Amino acid sequence: MDKKEKNKGSKKSNQAQEGESQEPEDSTWRIVLVGKTGVGKSATGNTLLGDKKFESKLSPQPVTVECRKESRKWKGHEFELIDTANIFDPEISKLDAFPEIENCCQLCAPGPHALVLVTQLGRYTKEDEAAVKAVKQIFGRKAKKFMIVLFTRKEDLGDGSLEEYVTKSKNKGLQKLIKRCGKRYCAFNNKETGGEWENQVEELMQLVDKVVKKHKGKPLIDESISEGGMPDKLTEKQ
């Protein structure tokens, strides 16, 4: 091997090492709760955490005014849960929501491993559809590939099954969403305790695990995200 080829090979080796150092193994999962205001995102977060970390109460006004992050372990695996403020409401301009959108992006940087869309059972409306569009605007066109639909008020199913409710629903918007999310969905009764509480958490975390494995552990990083942790299309409006 001549000197030129040797240097070329050495350069490739250095580049490979640099590439490995730039993409370290991300052992902590980042999960973001998304959806319109009033569907129970904070209560769902508390159920998942097994503790009342996020403020949750019945109120005519949004209770969560800023995005927050809490963490816990599931089967020895660390995960961070981000509860979001009122940043998906179509009545609020993205310019007004900009500070909290930025906060959310920074809390889940360099990107979330799963997006949990929270919606109330039997109440998937046009406002929910608008919230989904806002999620896509913030997290990018690949958002639904990382999305899991979580229905609150599981207790309203009574003796019926969630699968039956979803498959027989005449709500075309909901059917379309479920299909585009790879049929990943589950339901929570946020007042549940004991074994049933554990079963709910287990079901959701298994879905998160599937999403993580599907993407080989890589988080959702939209091509439009700037170095500051914000979608370029939003920063351009500032």
JSON list of N, CA and C in Angstrom, two decimals, residues 108-157:
[
{"chain": "A", "resi": 108, "resn": "CYS", "atom": "N", "xyz": [-37.22, 17.57, 24.97]},
{"chain": "A", "resi": 108, "resn": "CYS", "atom": "CA", "xyz": [-37.13, 16.24, 24.36]},
{"chain": "A", "resi": 108, "resn": "CYS", "atom": "C", "xyz": [-35.98, 16.13, 23.36]},
{"chain": "A", "resi": 109, "resn": "ALA", "atom": "N", "xyz": [-35.07, 17.13, 23.37]},
{"chain": "A", "resi": 109, "resn": "ALA", "atom": "CA", "xyz": [-33.92, 17.11, 22.45]},
{"chain": "A", "resi": 109, "resn": "ALA", "atom": "C", "xyz": [-33.03, 15.89, 22.72]},
{"chain": "A", "resi": 110, "resn": "PRO", "atom": "N", "xyz": [-32.44, 15.30, 21.65]},
{"chain": "A", "resi": 110, "resn": "PRO", "atom": "CA", "xyz": [-32.48, 15.73, 20.25]},
{"chain": "A", "resi": 110, "resn": "PRO", "atom": "C", "xyz": [-33.75, 15.30, 19.51]},
{"chain": "A", "resi": 111, "resn": "GLY", "atom": "N", "xyz": [-34.64, 14.57, 20.20]},
{"chain": "A", "resi": 111, "resn": "GLY", "atom": "CA", "xyz": [-35.90, 14.17, 19.59]},
{"chain": "A", "resi": 111, "resn": "GLY", "atom": "C", "xyz": [-36.58, 13.12, 20.44]},
{"chain": "A", "resi": 112, "resn": "PRO", "atom": "N", "xyz": [-37.92, 13.02, 20.36]},
{"chain": "A", "resi": 112, "resn": "PRO", "atom": "CA", "xyz": [-38.65, 12.02, 21.14]},
{"chain": "A", "resi": 112, "resn": "PRO", "atom": "C", "xyz": [-38.56, 10.63, 20.53]},
{"chain": "A", "resi": 113, "resn": "HIS", "atom": "N", "xyz": [-38.66, 9.61, 21.38]},
{"chain": "A", "resi": 113, "resn": "HIS", "atom": "CA", "xyz": [-38.69, 8.23, 20.90]},
{"chain": "A", "resi": 113, "resn": "HIS", "atom": "C", "xyz": [-40.13, 7.79, 20.64]},
{"chain": "A", "resi": 114, "resn": "ALA", "atom": "N", "xyz": [-41.09, 8.48, 21.27]},
{"chain": "A", "resi": 114, "resn": "ALA", "atom": "CA", "xyz": [-42.50, 8.16, 21.06]},
{"chain": "A", "resi": 114, "resn": "ALA", "atom": "C", "xyz": [-43.36, 9.38, 21.37]},
{"chain": "A", "resi": 115, "resn": "LEU", "atom": "N", "xyz": [-44.42, 9.54, 20.58]},
{"chain": "A", "resi": 115, "resn": "LEU", "atom": "CA", "xyz": [-45.42, 10.58, 20.81]},
{"chain": "A", "resi": 115, "resn": "LEU", "atom": "C", "xyz": [-46.71, 9.88, 21.21]},
{"chain": "A", "resi": 116, "resn": "VAL", "atom": "N", "xyz": [-47.22, 10.18, 22.39]},
{"chain": "A", "resi": 116, "resn": "VAL", "atom": "CA", "xyz": [-48.46, 9.57, 22.85]},
{"chain": "A", "resi": 116, "resn": "VAL", "atom": "C", "xyz": [-49.58, 10.59, 22.69]},
{"chain": "A", "resi": 117, "resn": "LEU", "atom": "N", "xyz": [-50.44, 10.36, 21.70]},
{"chain": "A", "resi": 117, "resn": "LEU", "atom": "CA", "xyz": [-51.56, 11.26, 21.45]},
{"chain": "A", "resi": 117, "resn": "LEU", "atom": "C", "xyz": [-52.71, 10.89, 22.38]},
{"chain": "A", "resi": 118, "resn": "VAL", "atom": "N", "xyz": [-53.05, 11.79, 23.29]},
{"chain": "A", "resi": 118, "resn": "VAL", "atom": "CA", "xyz": [-54.10, 11.55, 24.26]},
{"chain": "A", "resi": 118, "resn": "VAL", "atom": "C", "xyz": [-55.42, 12.13, 23.74]},
{"chain": "A", "resi": 119, "resn": "THR", "atom": "N", "xyz": [-56.45, 11.30, 23.73]},
{"chain": "A", "resi": 119, "resn": "THR", "atom": "CA", "xyz": [-57.78, 11.74, 23.29]},
{"chain": "A", "resi": 119, "resn": "THR", "atom": "C", "xyz": [-58.82, 11.02, 24.14]},
{"chain": "A", "resi": 120, "resn": "GLN", "atom": "N", "xyz": [-59.96, 11.64, 24.32]},
{"chain": "A", "resi": 120, "resn": "GLN", "atom": "CA", "xyz": [-61.00, 11.05, 25.17]},
{"chain": "A", "resi": 120, "resn": "GLN", "atom": "C", "xyz": [-61.83, 10.04, 24.39]},
{"chain": "A", "resi": 121, "resn": "LEU", "atom": "N", "xyz": [-62.10, 8.92, 25.01]},
{"chain": "A", "resi": 121, "resn": "LEU", "atom": "CA", "xyz": [-62.90, 7.87, 24.39]},
{"chain": "A", "resi": 121, "resn": "LEU", "atom": "C", "xyz": [-64.27, 8.41, 23.97]},
{"chain": "A", "resi": 122, "resn": "GLY", "atom": "N", "xyz": [-64.62, 8.20, 22.70]},
{"chain": "A", "resi": 122, "resn": "GLY", "atom": "CA", "xyz": [-65.91, 8.63, 22.19]},
{"chain": "A", "resi": 122, "resn": "GLY", "atom": "C", "xyz": [-66.00, 10.10, 21.87]},
{"chain": "A", "resi": 123, "resn": "ARG", "atom": "N", "xyz": [-64.85, 10.83, 21.96]},
{"chain": "A", "resi": 123, "resn": "ARG", "atom": "CA", "xyz": [-64.89, 12.28, 21.76]},
{"chain": "A", "resi": 123, "resn": "ARG", "atom": "C", "xyz": [-63.79, 12.75, 20.81]},
{"chain": "A", "resi": 124, "resn": "TYR", "atom": "N", "xyz": [-63.47, 11.96, 19.79]},
{"chain": "A", "resi": 124, "resn": "TYR", "atom": "CA", "xyz": [-62.46, 12.39, 18.83]},
{"chain": "A", "resi": 124, "resn": "TYR", "atom": "C", "xyz": [-63.12, 13.36, 17.85]},
{"chain": "A", "resi": 125, "resn": "THR", "atom": "N", "xyz": [-62.77, 14.64, 17.97]},
{"chain": "A", "resi": 125, "resn": "THR", "atom": "CA", "xyz": [-63.46, 15.71, 17.24]},
{"chain": "A", "resi": 125, "resn": "THR", "atom": "C", "xyz": [-62.55, 16.41, 16.24]},
{"chain": "A", "resi": 126, "resn": "LYS", "atom": "N", "xyz": [-63.10, 17.42, 15.59]},
{"chain": "A", "resi": 126, "resn": "LYS", "atom": "CA", "xyz": [-62.32, 18.24, 14.65]},
{"chain": "A", "resi": 126, "resn": "LYS", "atom": "C", "xyz": [-61.16, 18.93, 15.37]},
{"chain": "A", "resi": 127, "resn": "GLU", "atom": "N", "xyz": [-61.38, 19.27, 16.65]},
{"chain": "A", "resi": 127, "resn": "GLU", "atom": "CA", "xyz": [-60.32, 19.91, 17.44]},
{"chain": "A", "resi": 127, "resn": "GLU", "atom": "C", "xyz": [-59.15, 18.94, 17.64]},
{"chain": "A", "resi": 128, "resn": "ASP", "atom": "N", "xyz": [-59.48, 17.65, 17.83]},
{"chain": "A", "resi": 128, "resn": "ASP", "atom": "CA", "xyz": [-58.43, 16.64, 17.95]},
{"chain": "A", "resi": 128, "resn": "ASP", "atom": "C", "xyz": [-57.65, 16.52, 16.64]},
{"chain": "A", "resi": 129, "resn": "GLU", "atom": "N", "xyz": [-58.38, 16.55, 15.53]},
{"chain": "A", "resi": 129, "resn": "GLU", "atom": "CA", "xyz": [-57.74, 16.46, 14.22]},
{"chain": "A", "resi": 129, "resn": "GLU", "atom": "C", "xyz": [-56.81, 17.64, 14.00]},
{"chain": "A", "resi": 130, "resn": "ALA", "atom": "N", "xyz": [-57.25, 18.83, 14.44]},
{"chain": "A", "resi": 130, "resn": "ALA", "atom": "CA", "xyz": [-56.41, 20.02, 14.31]},
{"chain": "A", "resi": 130, "resn": "ALA", "atom": "C", "xyz": [-55.16, 19.90, 15.18]},
{"chain": "A", "resi": 131, "resn": "ALA", "atom": "N", "xyz": [-55.33, 19.28, 16.35]},
{"chain": "A", "resi": 131, "resn": "ALA", "atom": "CA", "xyz": [-54.18, 19.08, 17.25]},
{"chain": "A", "resi": 131, "resn": "ALA", "atom": "C", "xyz": [-53.16, 18.14, 16.61]},
{"chain": "A", "resi": 132, "resn": "VAL", "atom": "N", "xyz": [-53.65, 17.11, 15.92]},
{"chain": "A", "resi": 132, "resn": "VAL", "atom": "CA", "xyz": [-52.76, 16.17, 15.23]},
{"chain": "A", "resi": 132, "resn": "VAL", "atom": "C", "xyz": [-51.96, 16.90, 14.15]},
{"chain": "A", "resi": 133, "resn": "LYS", "atom": "N", "xyz": [-52.62, 17.80, 13.45]},
{"chain": "A", "resi": 133, "resn": "LYS", "atom": "CA", "xyz": [-51.93, 18.59, 12.41]},
{"chain": "A", "resi": 133, "resn": "LYS", "atom": "C", "xyz": [-50.84, 19.47, 13.05]},
{"chain": "A", "resi": 134, "resn": "ALA", "atom": "N", "xyz": [-51.16, 20.01, 14.23]},
{"chain": "A", "resi": 134, "resn": "ALA", "atom": "CA", "xyz": [-50.18, 20.85, 14.93]},
{"chain": "A", "resi": 134, "resn": "ALA", "atom": "C", "xyz": [-48.98, 20.02, 15.38]},
{"chain": "A", "resi": 135, "resn": "VAL", "atom": "N", "xyz": [-49.23, 18.79, 15.79]},
{"chain": "A", "resi": 135, "resn": "VAL", "atom": "CA", "xyz": [-48.15, 17.87, 16.18]},
{"chain": "A", "resi": 135, "resn": "VAL", "atom": "C", "xyz": [-47.22, 17.64, 14.99]},
{"chain": "A", "resi": 136, "resn": "LYS", "atom": "N", "xyz": [-47.83, 17.42, 13.84]},
{"chain": "A", "resi": 136, "resn": "LYS", "atom": "CA", "xyz": [-47.05, 17.20, 12.62]},
{"chain": "A", "resi": 136, "resn": "LYS", "atom": "C", "xyz": [-46.24, 18.44, 12.24]},
{"chain": "A", "resi": 137, "resn": "GLN", "atom": "N", "xyz": [-46.84, 19.62, 12.45]},
{"chain": "A", "resi": 137, "resn": "GLN", "atom": "CA", "xyz": [-46.14, 20.86, 12.12]},
{"chain": "A", "resi": 137, "resn": "GLN", "atom": "C", "xyz": [-44.92, 21.06, 13.03]},
{"chain": "A", "resi": 138, "resn": "ILE", "atom": "N", "xyz": [-45.07, 20.67, 14.29]},
{"chain": "A", "resi": 138, "resn": "ILE", "atom": "CA", "xyz": [-43.98, 20.86, 15.25]},
{"chain": "A", "resi": 138, "resn": "ILE", "atom": "C", "xyz": [-42.91, 19.78, 15.12]},
{"chain": "A", "resi": 139, "resn": "PHE", "atom": "N", "xyz": [-43.34, 18.51, 15.01]},
{"chain": "A", "resi": 139, "resn": "PHE", "atom": "CA", "xyz": [-42.39, 17.40, 15.02]},
{"chain": "A", "resi": 139, "resn": "PHE", "atom": "C", "xyz": [-42.04, 16.84, 13.65]},
{"chain": "A", "resi": 140, "resn": "GLY", "atom": "N", "xyz": [-42.71, 17.32, 12.60]},
{"chain": "A", "resi": 140, "resn": "GLY", "atom": "CA", "xyz": [-42.35, 16.90, 11.26]},
{"chain": "A", "resi": 140, "resn": "GLY", "atom": "C", "xyz": [-43.27, 15.84, 10.66]},
{"chain": "A", "resi": 141, "resn": "ARG", "atom": "N", "xyz": [-43.07, 15.60, 9.38]},
{"chain": "A", "resi": 141, "resn": "ARG", "atom": "CA", "xyz": [-43.96, 14.71, 8.61]},
{"chain": "A", "resi": 141, "resn": "ARG", "atom": "C", "xyz": [-43.91, 13.25, 9.05]},
{"chain": "A", "resi": 142, "resn": "LYS", "atom": "N", "xyz": [-42.86, 12.85, 9.78]},
{"chain": "A", "resi": 142, "resn": "LYS", "atom": "CA", "xyz": [-42.73, 11.47, 10.22]},
{"chain": "A", "resi": 142, "resn": "LYS", "atom": "C", "xyz": [-43.37, 11.23, 11.59]},
{"chain": "A", "resi": 143, "resn": "ALA", "atom": "N", "xyz": [-44.02, 12.23, 12.14]},
{"chain": "A", "resi": 143, "resn": "ALA", "atom": "CA", "xyz": [-44.55, 12.16, 13.50]},
{"chain": "A", "resi": 143, "resn": "ALA", "atom": "C", "xyz": [-45.43, 10.94, 13.75]},
{"chain": "A", "resi": 144, "resn": "LYS", "atom": "N", "xyz": [-46.32, 10.62, 12.82]},
{"chain": "A", "resi": 144, "resn": "LYS", "atom": "CA", "xyz": [-47.26, 9.52, 13.03]},
{"chain": "A", "resi": 144, "resn": "LYS", "atom": "C", "xyz": [-46.57, 8.16, 13.08]},
{"chain": "A", "resi": 145, "resn": "LYS", "atom": "N", "xyz": [-45.36, 8.08, 12.52]},
{"chain": "A", "resi": 145, "resn": "LYS", "atom": "CA", "xyz": [-44.61, 6.82, 12.59]},
{"chain": "A", "resi": 145, "resn": "LYS", "atom": "C", "xyz": [-44.11, 6.55, 14.01]},
{"chain": "A", "resi": 146, "resn": "PHE", "atom": "N", "xyz": [-44.14, 7.58, 14.84]},
{"chain": "A", "resi": 146, "resn": "PHE", "atom": "CA", "xyz": [-43.71, 7.46, 16.24]},
{"chain": "A", "resi": 146, "resn": "PHE", "atom": "C", "xyz": [-44.89, 7.61, 17.20]},
{"chain": "A", "resi": 147, "resn": "MET", "atom": "N", "xyz": [-46.09, 7.67, 16.66]},
{"chain": "A", "resi": 147, "resn": "MET", "atom": "CA", "xyz": [-47.26, 8.00, 17.47]},
{"chain": "A", "resi": 147, "resn": "MET", "atom": "C", "xyz": [-48.04, 6.79, 17.96]},
{"chain": "A", "resi": 148, "resn": "ILE", "atom": "N", "xyz": [-48.52, 6.91, 19.19]},
{"chain": "A", "resi": 148, "resn": "ILE", "atom": "CA", "xyz": [-49.39, 5.92, 19.82]},
{"chain": "A", "resi": 148, "resn": "ILE", "atom": "C", "xyz": [-50.64, 6.66, 20.27]},
{"chain": "A", "resi": 149, "resn": "VAL", "atom": "N", "xyz": [-51.81, 6.13, 19.98]},
{"chain": "A", "resi": 149, "resn": "VAL", "atom": "CA", "xyz": [-53.06, 6.77, 20.39]},
{"chain": "A", "resi": 149, "resn": "VAL", "atom": "C", "xyz": [-53.48, 6.21, 21.74]},
{"chain": "A", "resi": 150, "resn": "LEU", "atom": "N", "xyz": [-53.69, 7.09, 22.71]},
{"chain": "A", "resi": 150, "resn": "LEU", "atom": "CA", "xyz": [-54.12, 6.65, 24.04]},
{"chain": "A", "resi": 150, "resn": "LEU", "atom": "C", "xyz": [-55.47, 7.29, 24.36]},
{"chain": "A", "resi": 151, "resn": "PHE", "atom": "N", "xyz": [-56.46, 6.45, 24.61]},
{"chain": "A", "resi": 151, "resn": "PHE", "atom": "CA", "xyz": [-57.80, 6.92, 24.96]},
{"chain": "A", "resi": 151, "resn": "PHE", "atom": "C", "xyz": [-57.93, 7.02, 26.47]},
{"chain": "A", "resi": 152, "resn": "THR", "atom": "N", "xyz": [-58.41, 8.17, 26.96]},
{"chain": "A", "resi": 152, "resn": "THR", "atom": "CA", "xyz": [-58.72, 8.28, 28.38]},
{"chain": "A", "resi": 152, "resn": "THR", "atom": "C", "xyz": [-60.17, 7.84, 28.60]},
{"chain": "A", "resi": 153, "resn": "ARG", "atom": "N", "xyz": [-60.54, 7.70, 29.87]},
{"chain": "A", "resi": 153, "resn": "ARG", "atom": "CA", "xyz": [-61.89, 7.26, 30.27]},
{"chain": "A", "resi": 153, "resn": "ARG", "atom": "C", "xyz": [-62.19, 5.85, 29.77]},
{"chain": "A", "resi": 154, "resn": "LYS", "atom": "N", "xyz": [-61.23, 4.97, 29.97]},
{"chain": "A", "resi": 154, "resn": "LYS", "atom": "CA", "xyz": [-61.40, 3.56, 29.61]},
{"chain": "A", "resi": 154, "resn": "LYS", "atom": "C", "xyz": [-62.63, 2.97, 30.29]},
{"chain": "A", "resi": 155, "resn": "GLU", "atom": "N", "xyz": [-62.94, 3.48, 31.48]},
{"chain": "A", "resi": 155, "resn": "GLU", "atom": "CA", "xyz": [-64.08, 2.97, 32.24]},
{"chain": "A", "resi": 155, "resn": "GLU", "atom": "C", "xyz": [-65.40, 3.11, 31.49]},
{"chain": "A", "resi": 156, "resn": "ASP", "atom": "N", "xyz": [-65.47, 4.04, 30.52]},
{"chain": "A", "resi": 156, "resn": "ASP", "atom": "CA", "xyz": [-66.69, 4.23, 29.75]},
{"chain": "A", "resi": 156, "resn": "ASP", "atom": "C", "xyz": [-66.98, 3.08, 28.79]},
{"chain": "A", "resi": 157, "resn": "LEU", "atom": "N", "xyz": [-66.00, 2.21, 28.59]},
{"chain": "A", "resi": 157, "resn": "LEU", "atom": "CA", "xyz": [-66.22, 1.04, 27.72]},
{"chain": "A", "resi": 157, "resn": "LEU", "atom": "C", "xyz": [-67.20, 0.05, 28.35]}
]
